[in-house]
CSV table of C-alpha atoms in Angstrom, one decimal:
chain,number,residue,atom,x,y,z
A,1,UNK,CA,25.2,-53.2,40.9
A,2,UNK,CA,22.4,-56.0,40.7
A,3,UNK,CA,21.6,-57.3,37.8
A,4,UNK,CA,17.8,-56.3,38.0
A,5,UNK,CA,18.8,-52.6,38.6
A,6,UNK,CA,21.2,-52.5,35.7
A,7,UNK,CA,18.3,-53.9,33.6
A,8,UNK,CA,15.9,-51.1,34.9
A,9,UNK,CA,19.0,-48.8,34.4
A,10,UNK,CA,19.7,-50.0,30.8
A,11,UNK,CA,15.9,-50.2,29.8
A,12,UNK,CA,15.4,-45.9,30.9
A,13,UNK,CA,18.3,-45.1,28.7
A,14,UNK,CA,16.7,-47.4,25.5
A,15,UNK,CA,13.9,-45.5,26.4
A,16,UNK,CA,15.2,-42.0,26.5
A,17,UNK,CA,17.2,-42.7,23.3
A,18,UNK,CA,14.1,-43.6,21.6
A,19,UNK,CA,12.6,-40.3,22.7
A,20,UNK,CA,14.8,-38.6,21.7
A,21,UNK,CA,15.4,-40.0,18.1
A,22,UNK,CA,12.0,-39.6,17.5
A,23,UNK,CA,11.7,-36.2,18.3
A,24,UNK,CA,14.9,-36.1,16.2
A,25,UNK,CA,12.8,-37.2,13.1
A,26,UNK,CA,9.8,-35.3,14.0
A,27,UNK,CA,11.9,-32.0,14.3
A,28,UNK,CA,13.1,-32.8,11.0
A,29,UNK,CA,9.7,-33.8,9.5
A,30,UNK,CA,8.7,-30.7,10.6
A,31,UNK,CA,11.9,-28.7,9.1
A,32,UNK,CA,11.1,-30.6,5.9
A,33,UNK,CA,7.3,-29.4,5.8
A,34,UNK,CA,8.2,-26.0,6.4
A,35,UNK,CA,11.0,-26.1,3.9
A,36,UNK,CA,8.6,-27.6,1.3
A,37,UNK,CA,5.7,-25.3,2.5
A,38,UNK,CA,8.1,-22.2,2.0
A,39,UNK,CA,9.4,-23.6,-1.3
A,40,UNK,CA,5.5,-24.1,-2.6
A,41,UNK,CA,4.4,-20.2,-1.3
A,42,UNK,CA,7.8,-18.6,-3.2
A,43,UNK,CA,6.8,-20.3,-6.7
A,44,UNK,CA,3.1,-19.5,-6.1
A,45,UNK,CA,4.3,-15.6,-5.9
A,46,UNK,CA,6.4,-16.2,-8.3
A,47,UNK,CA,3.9,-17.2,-10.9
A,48,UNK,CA,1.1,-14.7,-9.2
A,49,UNK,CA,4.0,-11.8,-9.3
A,50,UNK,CA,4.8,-12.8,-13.1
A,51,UNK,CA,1.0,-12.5,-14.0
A,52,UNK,CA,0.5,-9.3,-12.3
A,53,UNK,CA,3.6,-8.0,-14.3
A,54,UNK,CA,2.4,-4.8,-16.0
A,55,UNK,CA,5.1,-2.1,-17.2
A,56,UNK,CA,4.6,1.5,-18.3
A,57,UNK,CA,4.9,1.6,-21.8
A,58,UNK,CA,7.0,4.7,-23.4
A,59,UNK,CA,7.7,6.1,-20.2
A,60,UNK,CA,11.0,7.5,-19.5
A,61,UNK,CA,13.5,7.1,-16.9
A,62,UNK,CA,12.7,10.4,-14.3
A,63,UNK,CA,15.9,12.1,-14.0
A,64,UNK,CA,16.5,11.3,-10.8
A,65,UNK,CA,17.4,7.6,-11.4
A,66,UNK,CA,20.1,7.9,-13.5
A,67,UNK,CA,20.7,5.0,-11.9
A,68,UNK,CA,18.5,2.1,-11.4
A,69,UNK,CA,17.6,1.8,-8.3
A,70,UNK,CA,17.7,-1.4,-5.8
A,71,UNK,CA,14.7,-1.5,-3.4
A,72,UNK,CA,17.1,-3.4,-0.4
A,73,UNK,CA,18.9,-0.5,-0.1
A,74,UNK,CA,18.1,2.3,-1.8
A,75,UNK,CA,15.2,4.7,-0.8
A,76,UNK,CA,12.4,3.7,-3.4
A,77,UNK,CA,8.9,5.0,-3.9
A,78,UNK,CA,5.8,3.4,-4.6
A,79,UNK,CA,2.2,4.3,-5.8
A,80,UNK,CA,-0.5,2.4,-4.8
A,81,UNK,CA,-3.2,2.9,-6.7
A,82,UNK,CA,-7.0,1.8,-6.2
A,83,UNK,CA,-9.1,1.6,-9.3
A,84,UNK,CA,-12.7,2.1,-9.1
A,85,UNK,CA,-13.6,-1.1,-10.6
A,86,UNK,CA,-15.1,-4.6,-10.0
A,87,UNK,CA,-16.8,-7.3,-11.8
A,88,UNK,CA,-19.2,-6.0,-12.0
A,89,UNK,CA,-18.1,-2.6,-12.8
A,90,UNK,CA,-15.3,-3.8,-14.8
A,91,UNK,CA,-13.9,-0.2,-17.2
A,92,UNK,CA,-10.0,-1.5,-17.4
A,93,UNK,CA,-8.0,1.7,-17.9
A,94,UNK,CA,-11.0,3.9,-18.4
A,95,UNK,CA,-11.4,3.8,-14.5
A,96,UNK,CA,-10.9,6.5,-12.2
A,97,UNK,CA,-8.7,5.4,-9.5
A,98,UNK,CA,-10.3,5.7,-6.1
A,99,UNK,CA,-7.4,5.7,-3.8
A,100,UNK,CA,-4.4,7.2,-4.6
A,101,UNK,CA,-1.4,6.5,-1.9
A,102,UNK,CA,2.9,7.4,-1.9
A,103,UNK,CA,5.0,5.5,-0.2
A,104,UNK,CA,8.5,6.3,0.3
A,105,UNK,CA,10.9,3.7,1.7
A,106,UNK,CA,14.0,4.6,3.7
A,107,UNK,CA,15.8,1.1,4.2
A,108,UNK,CA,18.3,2.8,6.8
A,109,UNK,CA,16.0,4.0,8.9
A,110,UNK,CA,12.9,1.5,8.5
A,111,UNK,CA,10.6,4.0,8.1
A,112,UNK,CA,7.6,4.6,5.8
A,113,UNK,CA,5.8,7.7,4.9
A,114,UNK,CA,2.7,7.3,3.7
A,115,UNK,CA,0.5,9.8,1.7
A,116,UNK,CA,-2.9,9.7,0.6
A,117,UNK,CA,-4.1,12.4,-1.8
A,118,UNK,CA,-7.4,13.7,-1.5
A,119,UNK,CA,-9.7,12.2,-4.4
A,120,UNK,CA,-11.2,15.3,-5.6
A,121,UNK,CA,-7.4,17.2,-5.8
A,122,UNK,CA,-7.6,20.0,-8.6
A,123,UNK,CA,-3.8,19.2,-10.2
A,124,UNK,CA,-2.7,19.3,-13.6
A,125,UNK,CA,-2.7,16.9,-15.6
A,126,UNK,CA,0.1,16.0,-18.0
A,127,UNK,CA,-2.3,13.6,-20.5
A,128,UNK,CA,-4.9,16.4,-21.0
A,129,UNK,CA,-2.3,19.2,-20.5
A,130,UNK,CA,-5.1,21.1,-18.2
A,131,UNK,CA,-6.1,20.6,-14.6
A,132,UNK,CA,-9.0,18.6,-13.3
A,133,UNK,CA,-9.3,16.1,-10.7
A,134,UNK,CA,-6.7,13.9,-10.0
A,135,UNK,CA,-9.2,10.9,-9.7
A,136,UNK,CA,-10.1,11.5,-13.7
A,137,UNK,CA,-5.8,10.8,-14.1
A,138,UNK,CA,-6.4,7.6,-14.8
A,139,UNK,CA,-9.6,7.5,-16.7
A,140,UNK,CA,-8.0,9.8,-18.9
A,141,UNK,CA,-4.5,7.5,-19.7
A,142,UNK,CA,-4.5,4.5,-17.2
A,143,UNK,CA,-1.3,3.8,-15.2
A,144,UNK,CA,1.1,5.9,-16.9
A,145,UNK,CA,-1.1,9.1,-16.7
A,146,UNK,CA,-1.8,8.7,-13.4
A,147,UNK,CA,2.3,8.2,-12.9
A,148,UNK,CA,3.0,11.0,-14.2
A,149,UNK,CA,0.4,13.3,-12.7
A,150,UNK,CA,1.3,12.3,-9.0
A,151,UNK,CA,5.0,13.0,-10.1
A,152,UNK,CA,3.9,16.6,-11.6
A,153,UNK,CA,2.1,17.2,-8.0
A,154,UNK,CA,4.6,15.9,-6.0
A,155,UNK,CA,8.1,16.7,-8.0
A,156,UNK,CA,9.3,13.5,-6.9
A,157,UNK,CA,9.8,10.8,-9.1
A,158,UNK,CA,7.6,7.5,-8.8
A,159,UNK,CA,9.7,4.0,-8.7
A,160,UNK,CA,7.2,1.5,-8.6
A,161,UNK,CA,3.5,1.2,-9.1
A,162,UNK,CA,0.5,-1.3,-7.6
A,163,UNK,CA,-2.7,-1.6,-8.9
A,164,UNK,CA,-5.5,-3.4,-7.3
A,165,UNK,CA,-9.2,-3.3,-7.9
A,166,UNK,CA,-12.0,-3.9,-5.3
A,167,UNK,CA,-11.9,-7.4,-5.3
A,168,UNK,CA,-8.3,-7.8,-4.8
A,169,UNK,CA,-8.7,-5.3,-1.6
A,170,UNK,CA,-11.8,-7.3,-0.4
A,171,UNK,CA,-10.0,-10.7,-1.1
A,172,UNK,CA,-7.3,-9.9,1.0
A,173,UNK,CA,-8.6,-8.3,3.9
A,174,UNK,CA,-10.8,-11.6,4.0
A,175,UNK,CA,-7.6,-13.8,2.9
A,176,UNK,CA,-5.8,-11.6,6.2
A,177,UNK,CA,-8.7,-13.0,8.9
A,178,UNK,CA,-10.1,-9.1,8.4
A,179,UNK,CA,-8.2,-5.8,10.0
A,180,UNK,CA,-9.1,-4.7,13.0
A,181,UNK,CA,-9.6,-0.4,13.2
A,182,UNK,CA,-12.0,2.4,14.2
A,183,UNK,CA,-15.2,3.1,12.8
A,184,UNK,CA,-15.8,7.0,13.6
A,185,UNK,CA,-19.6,6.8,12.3
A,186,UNK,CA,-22.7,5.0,12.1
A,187,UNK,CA,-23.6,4.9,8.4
A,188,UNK,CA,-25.2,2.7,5.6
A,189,UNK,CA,-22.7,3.1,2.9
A,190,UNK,CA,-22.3,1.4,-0.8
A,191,UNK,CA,-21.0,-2.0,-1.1
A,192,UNK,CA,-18.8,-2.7,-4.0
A,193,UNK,CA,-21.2,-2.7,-6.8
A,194,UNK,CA,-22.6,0.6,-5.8
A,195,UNK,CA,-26.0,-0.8,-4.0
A,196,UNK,CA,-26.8,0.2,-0.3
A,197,UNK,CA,-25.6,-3.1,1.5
A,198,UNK,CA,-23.0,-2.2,3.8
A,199,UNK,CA,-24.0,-1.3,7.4
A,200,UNK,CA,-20.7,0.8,9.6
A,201,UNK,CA,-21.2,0.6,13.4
A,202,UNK,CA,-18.8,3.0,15.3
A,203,UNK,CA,-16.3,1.8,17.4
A,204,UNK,CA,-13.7,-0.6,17.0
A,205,UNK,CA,-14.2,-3.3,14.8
A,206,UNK,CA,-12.6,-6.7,13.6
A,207,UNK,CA,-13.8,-5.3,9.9
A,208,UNK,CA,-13.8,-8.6,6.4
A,209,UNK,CA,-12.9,-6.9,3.8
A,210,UNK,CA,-16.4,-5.7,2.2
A,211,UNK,CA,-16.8,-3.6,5.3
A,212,UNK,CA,-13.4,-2.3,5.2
A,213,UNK,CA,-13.9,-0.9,1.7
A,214,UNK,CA,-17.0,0.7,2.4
A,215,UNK,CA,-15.4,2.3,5.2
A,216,UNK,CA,-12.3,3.3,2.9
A,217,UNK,CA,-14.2,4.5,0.0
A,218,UNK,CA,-16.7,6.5,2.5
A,219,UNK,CA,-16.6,10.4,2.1
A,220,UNK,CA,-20.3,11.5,2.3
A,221,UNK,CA,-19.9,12.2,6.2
A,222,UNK,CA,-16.8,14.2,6.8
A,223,UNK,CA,-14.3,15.0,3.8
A,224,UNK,CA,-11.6,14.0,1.5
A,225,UNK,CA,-9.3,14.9,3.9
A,226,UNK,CA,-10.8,12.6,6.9
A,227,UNK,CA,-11.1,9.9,4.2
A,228,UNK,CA,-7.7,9.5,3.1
A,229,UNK,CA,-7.0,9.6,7.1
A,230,UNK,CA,-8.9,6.4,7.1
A,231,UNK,CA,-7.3,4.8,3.8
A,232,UNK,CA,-3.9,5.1,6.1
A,233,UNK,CA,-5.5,4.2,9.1
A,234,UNK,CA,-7.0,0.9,6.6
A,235,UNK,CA,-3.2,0.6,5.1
A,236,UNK,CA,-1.6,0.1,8.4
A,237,UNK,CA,-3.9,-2.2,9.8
A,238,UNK,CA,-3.4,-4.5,6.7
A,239,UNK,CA,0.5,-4.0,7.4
A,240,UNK,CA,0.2,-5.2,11.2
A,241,UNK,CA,-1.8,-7.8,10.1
A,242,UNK,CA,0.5,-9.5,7.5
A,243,UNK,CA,3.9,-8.3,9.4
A,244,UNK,CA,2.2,-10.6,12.4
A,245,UNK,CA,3.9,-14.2,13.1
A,246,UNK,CA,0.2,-15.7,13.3
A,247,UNK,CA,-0.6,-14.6,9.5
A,248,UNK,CA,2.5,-16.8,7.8
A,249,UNK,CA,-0.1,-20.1,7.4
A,250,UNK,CA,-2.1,-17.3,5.4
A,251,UNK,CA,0.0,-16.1,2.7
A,252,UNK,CA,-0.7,-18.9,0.5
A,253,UNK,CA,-4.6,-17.5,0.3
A,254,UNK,CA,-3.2,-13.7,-0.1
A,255,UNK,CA,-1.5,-14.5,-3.0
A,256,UNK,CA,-4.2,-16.6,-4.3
A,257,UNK,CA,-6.7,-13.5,-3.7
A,258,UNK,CA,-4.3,-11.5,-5.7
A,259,UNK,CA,-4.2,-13.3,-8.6
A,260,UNK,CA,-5.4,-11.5,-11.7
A,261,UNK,CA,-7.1,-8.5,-9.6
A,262,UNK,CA,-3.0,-6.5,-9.4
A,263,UNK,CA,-0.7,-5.5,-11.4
A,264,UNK,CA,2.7,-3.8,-10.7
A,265,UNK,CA,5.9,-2.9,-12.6
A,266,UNK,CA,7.8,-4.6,-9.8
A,267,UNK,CA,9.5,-8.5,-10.5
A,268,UNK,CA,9.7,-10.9,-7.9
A,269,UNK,CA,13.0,-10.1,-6.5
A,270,UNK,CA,12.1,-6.6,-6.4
A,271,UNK,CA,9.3,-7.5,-4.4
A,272,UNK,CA,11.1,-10.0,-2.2
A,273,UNK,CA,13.7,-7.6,-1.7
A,274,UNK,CA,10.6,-5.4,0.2
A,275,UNK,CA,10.8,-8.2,3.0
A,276,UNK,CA,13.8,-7.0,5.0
A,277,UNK,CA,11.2,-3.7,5.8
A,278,UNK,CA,9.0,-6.5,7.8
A,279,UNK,CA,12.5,-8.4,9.2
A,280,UNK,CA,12.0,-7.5,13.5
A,281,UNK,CA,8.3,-6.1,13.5
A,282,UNK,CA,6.4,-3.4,11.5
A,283,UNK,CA,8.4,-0.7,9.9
A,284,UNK,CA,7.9,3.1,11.5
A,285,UNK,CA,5.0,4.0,9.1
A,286,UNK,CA,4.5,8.0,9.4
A,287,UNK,CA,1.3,9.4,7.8
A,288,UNK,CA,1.8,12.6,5.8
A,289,UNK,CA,-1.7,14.3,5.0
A,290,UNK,CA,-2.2,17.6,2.4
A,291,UNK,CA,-4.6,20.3,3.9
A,292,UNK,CA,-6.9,22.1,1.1
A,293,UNK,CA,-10.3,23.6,1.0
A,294,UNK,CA,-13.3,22.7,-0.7
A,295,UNK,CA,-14.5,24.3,-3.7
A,296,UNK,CA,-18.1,24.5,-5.1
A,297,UNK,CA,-17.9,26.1,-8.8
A,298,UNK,CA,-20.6,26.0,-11.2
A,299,UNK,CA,-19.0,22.5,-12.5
A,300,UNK,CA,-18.9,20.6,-9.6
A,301,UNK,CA,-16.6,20.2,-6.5
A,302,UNK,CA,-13.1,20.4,-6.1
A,303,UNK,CA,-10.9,20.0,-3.3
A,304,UNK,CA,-8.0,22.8,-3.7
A,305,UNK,CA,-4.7,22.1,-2.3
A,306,UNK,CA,-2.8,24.5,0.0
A,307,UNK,CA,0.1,25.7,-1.5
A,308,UNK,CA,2.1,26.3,1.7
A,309,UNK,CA,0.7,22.5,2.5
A,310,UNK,CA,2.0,21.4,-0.5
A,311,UNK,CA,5.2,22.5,-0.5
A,312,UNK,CA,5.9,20.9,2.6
A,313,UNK,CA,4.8,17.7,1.7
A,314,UNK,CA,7.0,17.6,-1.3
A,315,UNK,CA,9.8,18.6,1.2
A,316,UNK,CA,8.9,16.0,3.6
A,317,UNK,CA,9.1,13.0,0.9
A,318,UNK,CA,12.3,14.5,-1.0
A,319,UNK,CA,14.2,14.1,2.2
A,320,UNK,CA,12.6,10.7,3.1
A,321,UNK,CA,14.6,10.1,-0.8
A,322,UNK,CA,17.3,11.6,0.3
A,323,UNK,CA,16.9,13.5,-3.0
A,324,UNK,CA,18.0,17.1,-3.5
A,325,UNK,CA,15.5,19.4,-3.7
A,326,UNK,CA,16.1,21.9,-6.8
A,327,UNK,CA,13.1,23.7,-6.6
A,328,UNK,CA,13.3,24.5,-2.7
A,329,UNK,CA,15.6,27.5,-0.5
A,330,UNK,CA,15.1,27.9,3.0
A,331,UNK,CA,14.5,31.5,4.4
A,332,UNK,CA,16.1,32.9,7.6
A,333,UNK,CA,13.7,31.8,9.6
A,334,UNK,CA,13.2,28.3,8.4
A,335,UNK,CA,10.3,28.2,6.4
A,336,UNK,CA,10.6,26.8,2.6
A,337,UNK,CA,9.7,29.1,-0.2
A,338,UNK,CA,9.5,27.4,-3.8
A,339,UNK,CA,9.7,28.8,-7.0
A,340,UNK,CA,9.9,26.0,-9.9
A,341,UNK,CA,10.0,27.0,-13.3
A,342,UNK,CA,8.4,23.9,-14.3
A,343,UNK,CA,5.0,24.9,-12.2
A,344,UNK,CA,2.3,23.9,-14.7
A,345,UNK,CA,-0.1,27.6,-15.8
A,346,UNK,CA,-3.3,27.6,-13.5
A,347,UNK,CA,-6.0,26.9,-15.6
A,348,UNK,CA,-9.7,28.3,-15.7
A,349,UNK,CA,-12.4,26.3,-15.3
């Protein structure tokens, strides 16, 4: 070999070393960042989970869970609760909670169900020991009442709690790049200090999250019914959205639109432990709805709940649980009959 090839030779190989030590050191830089990135987001939710960190005082363990449960691997549920409440607005635990969602969990299968109940819901009400709406559940004894009125409705006992008010929804739709859905109507609706400021185009729609509160609070146009239809329609969007690979570089401002606007009963690694539901893709989320009728009395509107409806609800989310279902016996043909002792006395209006 000449000499001037074996320098030509010998210079491409300095040269090809060199390339590839520094993409050596940037893939490292580059490990590092995201290492330190990673590091930073965990202790912000840390510190943003430890604020939020509200539990239930002098409520007792449902019997159900004897044993505490773990939410990596045991069915859990949780109930997400919107209050009706703002700055501008603000009522603390005199609120009436505006939303009202289940979720049950099932680790082995990935699944969620998801169940909104209908506002306007004529349940009884442990607090006041009567029936009344189940939206007044809160106003009446804050989280706890609330708690233990869906668990009443549902005979299924309530793990973990979320509370957000409107500007923690609006804040994080926004801190999401907005959720994309279906507007079924064209409608001026309330904003979230009550004033006429929120225009709804149908069709479908890259929504911020002012827009999509109007269009979850909305129930003027069709019903309680079609409007928790759109609070889980709403729900999954936001669960796409923040299960997608492009929304990582936007956790940071999620957590900071959080901040004092939730609070939950869960800890951090409780909630950490919720990530292996978003590990491959979006969990199966299954949407569970409660038919009813509406009811005009001389006091105002109710919604009243099918029994039949009911019952198979309650049957759906006990076996989501995996919990046995005391209160249930299947016929010969199938259908489920219930007869609990523990039914609260229909009251009069």
């Amino acid at each position: 070999m000449k000499r001037r090839d074996f320098k030509k030779r010998q210079k491409k190989s300095s040269k090809k070393r060199l390339f590839l030590k520094v993409g050596l050191l940037l893939t490292l830089s580059a490990f590092f960042v995201v290492a330190a990135f990673a590091a930073s987001l965990q202790q912000k939710a840390a510190d943003a989970v430890d604020r939020a960190y509200e539990a239930v005082p002098d409520r007792p363990k449902p019997e159900a869970r004897e044993v505490a449960v773990e939410p990596a691997h045991d069915n859990v549920s949780i109930l997400l609760i919107g209050v009706d409440d703002s700055d501008i607005r603000s009522q603390g635990d005199s609120s009436r909670s505006d939303a009202l969602l289940v979720a049950t969990l099932n680790p082995t299968e990935k699944s969620v169900k998801l169940l909104s109940i209908p506002r306007d819901a004529y349940v009884y009400i442990p607090e006041i020991r009567k029936q009344d709406k189940i939206t007044h559940a809160h106003a009446y004894g804050g989280t706890k009442a609330a708690i233990d009125t869906v668990e009443e409705m549902l005979d299924i006992p309530i793990d973990y709690y979320v509370k957000m008010n409107f500007n923690a929804f609006i804040e994080v739709v926004d801190a999401l790049g907005g959720i994309e859905v279906e507007v079924p109507y064209d409608r001026l609706e309330k904003d979230e200090n009550d004033k006429n400021a929120i225009q709804l185009v149908k069709g479908v729609h890259r929504l911020d999250g002012r827009h999509a509160l109007a269009l979850a609070r909305t129930r003027k146009q069709d019903s309680d019914l079609m409007r928790g239809e759109r609070q889980q329609m709403i729900i999954q969007a936001m669960i796409k959205e923040a299960t997608s690979v492009k929304s990582i570089t936007k956790y940071g401002d999620v957590i900071d639109a959080l901040g004092d606007n939730m609070k939950t009963d869960m800890t951090f690694k409780e909630m950490m432990s919720f990530l292996e539901y978003a590990k491959g893709g979006m969990p199966d989320v299954q949407n569970v709805n409660i038919e009813g009728y509406d009811d005009w009395t001389p006091y105002g509107y109710y919604f009243k709940l099918d029994e039949k409806s009911l019952e198979d609800v309650k049957f759906q989310l006990k076996s989501h649980l995996e919990l046995d279902s005391d209160t249930s016996q299947l016929t010969d043909n199938g259908t489920t009959v219930t007869e609990s002792a523990n039914r609260a006395p229909e009251n009069e209006y």
